Amino acid sequence: MEISDEFLTDDGCDRRRCPRWPRDLKARIVAETLVDGATVNGVAKRYGLRPNHLSEWRRRAREGKLVLPNLDEVVFAPLVVAEPEVSRPISAEAPSALETIDLIKGDVTVRLSAATSAQRIAELAAAL
């Protein structure tokens, strides 16, 4: 029988067991845990990680220390600035029934009378 006086010498982190993960890969792995139906355990297993290690990365992401990638490939529309149209003179009269304000979001259009108060318009815009 062989006797060894060496025990607990492994600090738990060598190149085989604890690779240094690049920040962008960490962020992509964390982002995968945020997809509907994904679990931390499932994603961790797929990458050979401990779930608590992945949870630590998620905590860093919540704190803003790890920037997550855009998995939905959302892009912003370019801003188009046009010359303002010639404005109408402001009249003291009440707006006519034909003047309307349209609030549009996606397929939903809310048409309001031009007499609608600014506060009500803001409430409706926030609700959309």
mmCIF file of C-alpha atoms in Angstrom:
data_model
loop_
_atom_site.group_PDB
_atom_site.id
_atom_site.type_symbol
_atom_site.label_atom_id
_atom_site.label_comp_id
_atom_site.label_asym_id
_atom_site.label_seq_id
_atom_site.Cartn_x
_atom_site.Cartn_y
_atom_site.Cartn_z
ATOM 1 C CA MET A 1 0.000 0.000 0.000
ATOM 2 C CA GLU A 2 1.349 3.379 -0.998
ATOM 3 C CA ILE A 3 1.240 6.211 1.512
ATOM 4 C CA SER A 4 1.119 9.831 0.474
ATOM 5 C CA ASP A 5 1.605 12.834 2.680
ATOM 6 C CA GLU A 6 0.147 15.064 -0.029
ATOM 7 C CA PHE A 7 -3.487 15.979 0.369
ATOM 8 C CA LEU A 8 -5.732 18.841 -0.649
ATOM 9 C CA THR A 9 -2.977 20.301 -2.782
ATOM 10 C CA ASP A 10 -5.306 21.049 -5.669
ATOM 11 C CA ASP A 11 -6.379 24.675 -5.426
ATOM 12 C CA GLY A 12 -9.415 23.805 -7.523
ATOM 13 C CA CYS A 13 -8.366 25.755 -10.592
ATOM 14 C CA ASP A 14 -6.108 24.485 -13.298
ATOM 15 C CA ARG A 15 -6.317 24.868 -17.082
ATOM 16 C CA ARG A 16 -8.325 21.659 -17.539
ATOM 17 C CA ARG A 17 -10.973 22.388 -14.928
ATOM 18 C CA CYS A 18 -11.137 26.181 -14.755
ATOM 19 C CA PRO A 19 -10.423 27.822 -18.082
ATOM 20 C CA ARG A 20 -10.404 31.576 -18.316
ATOM 21 C CA TRP A 21 -13.569 32.429 -20.196
ATOM 22 C CA PRO A 22 -13.423 35.465 -22.503
ATOM 23 C CA ARG A 23 -15.836 38.223 -21.471
ATOM 24 C CA ASP A 24 -17.829 38.018 -24.706
ATOM 25 C CA LEU A 25 -18.304 34.254 -24.291
ATOM 26 C CA LYS A 26 -19.345 34.702 -20.648
ATOM 27 C CA ALA A 27 -21.873 37.311 -21.731
ATOM 28 C CA ARG A 28 -23.279 35.052 -24.476
ATOM 29 C CA ILE A 29 -23.615 32.130 -22.040
ATOM 30 C CA VAL A 30 -25.388 34.345 -19.492
ATOM 31 C CA ALA A 31 -27.691 35.669 -22.225
ATOM 32 C CA GLU A 32 -28.639 32.074 -23.082
ATOM 33 C CA THR A 33 -29.974 31.649 -19.543
ATOM 34 C CA LEU A 34 -32.408 34.518 -20.155
ATOM 35 C CA VAL A 35 -34.136 32.849 -23.112
ATOM 36 C CA ASP A 36 -37.620 31.513 -22.383
ATOM 37 C CA GLY A 37 -37.483 27.906 -21.197
ATOM 38 C CA ALA A 38 -33.734 27.924 -20.479
ATOM 39 C CA THR A 39 -32.424 27.067 -17.019
ATOM 40 C CA VAL A 40 -29.148 27.922 -15.351
ATOM 41 C CA ASN A 41 -28.538 24.213 -14.706
ATOM 42 C CA GLY A 42 -29.200 23.271 -18.328
ATOM 43 C CA VAL A 43 -26.959 25.982 -19.790
ATOM 44 C CA ALA A 44 -24.218 25.285 -17.244
ATOM 45 C CA LYS A 45 -24.269 21.585 -18.097
ATOM 46 C CA ARG A 46 -24.045 22.327 -21.818
ATOM 47 C CA TYR A 47 -20.849 24.346 -21.260
ATOM 48 C CA GLY A 48 -19.357 22.165 -18.538
ATOM 49 C CA LEU A 49 -19.771 24.821 -15.857
ATOM 50 C CA ARG A 50 -20.946 24.639 -12.301
ATOM 51 C CA PRO A 51 -24.377 26.268 -11.968
ATOM 52 C CA ASN A 52 -23.195 28.490 -9.119
ATOM 53 C CA HIS A 53 -20.355 29.763 -11.324
ATOM 54 C CA LEU A 54 -22.873 30.726 -14.006
ATOM 55 C CA SER A 55 -25.095 32.330 -11.353
ATOM 56 C CA GLU A 56 -22.132 34.486 -10.352
ATOM 57 C CA TRP A 57 -21.775 35.666 -13.958
ATOM 58 C CA ARG A 58 -25.504 36.459 -13.983
ATOM 59 C CA ARG A 59 -25.075 38.540 -10.819
ATOM 60 C CA ARG A 60 -22.250 40.481 -12.486
ATOM 61 C CA ALA A 61 -24.498 41.116 -15.491
ATOM 62 C CA ARG A 62 -27.268 42.459 -13.220
ATOM 63 C CA GLU A 63 -24.750 44.798 -11.606
ATOM 64 C CA GLY A 64 -23.622 46.050 -15.023
ATOM 65 C CA LYS A 65 -20.157 44.487 -14.741
ATOM 66 C CA LEU A 66 -20.818 42.129 -17.657
ATOM 67 C CA VAL A 67 -22.462 43.533 -20.782
ATOM 68 C CA LEU A 68 -24.794 41.068 -22.467
ATOM 69 C CA PRO A 69 -24.998 40.679 -26.244
ATOM 70 C CA ASN A 70 -28.102 41.393 -28.265
ATOM 71 C CA LEU A 71 -29.483 37.896 -28.918
ATOM 72 C CA ASP A 72 -32.634 39.159 -30.622
ATOM 73 C CA GLU A 73 -30.536 40.967 -33.222
ATOM 74 C CA VAL A 74 -32.555 44.106 -32.540
ATOM 75 C CA VAL A 75 -31.468 47.006 -34.681
ATOM 76 C CA PHE A 76 -32.481 50.603 -34.400
ATOM 77 C CA ALA A 77 -34.031 52.485 -37.273
ATOM 78 C CA PRO A 78 -31.914 55.348 -38.565
ATOM 79 C CA LEU A 79 -32.930 58.796 -37.449
ATOM 80 C CA VAL A 80 -34.319 60.957 -40.234
ATOM 81 C CA VAL A 81 -34.453 64.659 -39.590
ATOM 82 C CA ALA A 82 -36.705 66.636 -41.884
ATOM 83 C CA GLU A 83 -37.268 70.322 -42.210
ATOM 84 C CA PRO A 84 -40.299 71.354 -40.150
ATOM 85 C CA GLU A 85 -43.438 72.109 -42.093
ATOM 86 C CA VAL A 86 -44.676 75.633 -42.140
ATOM 87 C CA SER A 87 -46.616 75.956 -38.935
ATOM 88 C CA ARG A 88 -50.145 77.191 -38.776
ATOM 89 C CA PRO A 89 -50.835 80.282 -36.811
ATOM 90 C CA ILE A 90 -52.055 79.460 -33.336
ATOM 91 C CA SER A 91 -55.656 80.422 -32.931
ATOM 92 C CA ALA A 92 -57.663 80.869 -29.800
ATOM 93 C CA GLU A 93 -60.456 78.829 -31.341
ATOM 94 C CA ALA A 94 -61.150 75.275 -30.267
ATOM 95 C CA PRO A 95 -59.790 72.698 -32.711
ATOM 96 C CA SER A 96 -62.249 71.465 -35.279
ATOM 97 C CA ALA A 97 -63.692 67.973 -35.132
ATOM 98 C CA LEU A 98 -61.629 67.023 -38.192
ATOM 99 C CA GLU A 99 -58.292 67.642 -36.474
ATOM 100 C CA THR A 100 -56.976 64.489 -34.811
ATOM 101 C CA ILE A 101 -53.901 63.138 -33.145
ATOM 102 C CA ASP A 102 -52.817 59.578 -33.952
ATOM 103 C CA LEU A 103 -50.774 57.537 -31.474
ATOM 104 C CA ILE A 104 -49.283 54.566 -33.345
ATOM 105 C CA LYS A 105 -47.374 51.589 -31.956
ATOM 106 C CA GLY A 106 -47.010 48.534 -34.155
ATOM 107 C CA ASP A 107 -50.437 47.524 -35.426
ATOM 108 C CA VAL A 108 -52.280 49.620 -32.835
ATOM 109 C CA THR A 109 -53.493 53.115 -33.701
ATOM 110 C CA VAL A 110 -55.269 55.324 -31.189
ATOM 111 C CA ARG A 111 -56.962 58.320 -32.808
ATOM 112 C CA LEU A 112 -57.690 61.218 -30.481
ATOM 113 C CA SER A 113 -59.373 64.538 -30.875
ATOM 114 C CA ALA A 114 -56.975 67.446 -31.114
ATOM 115 C CA ALA A 115 -58.787 68.846 -28.073
ATOM 116 C CA THR A 116 -57.452 65.983 -25.900
ATOM 117 C CA SER A 117 -55.362 67.282 -23.016
ATOM 118 C CA ALA A 118 -51.606 66.827 -23.090
ATOM 119 C CA GLN A 119 -51.768 64.890 -19.821
ATOM 120 C CA ARG A 120 -54.221 62.363 -21.274
ATOM 121 C CA ILE A 121 -52.119 61.977 -24.428
ATOM 122 C CA ALA A 122 -49.035 61.311 -22.272
ATOM 123 C CA GLU A 123 -50.933 58.692 -20.232
ATOM 124 C CA LEU A 124 -52.066 56.883 -23.380
ATOM 125 C CA ALA A 125 -48.599 57.021 -24.928
ATOM 126 C CA ALA A 126 -47.105 55.514 -21.773
ATOM 127 C CA ALA A 127 -49.721 52.754 -21.800
ATOM 128 C CA LEU A 128 -48.813 51.787 -25.367
#
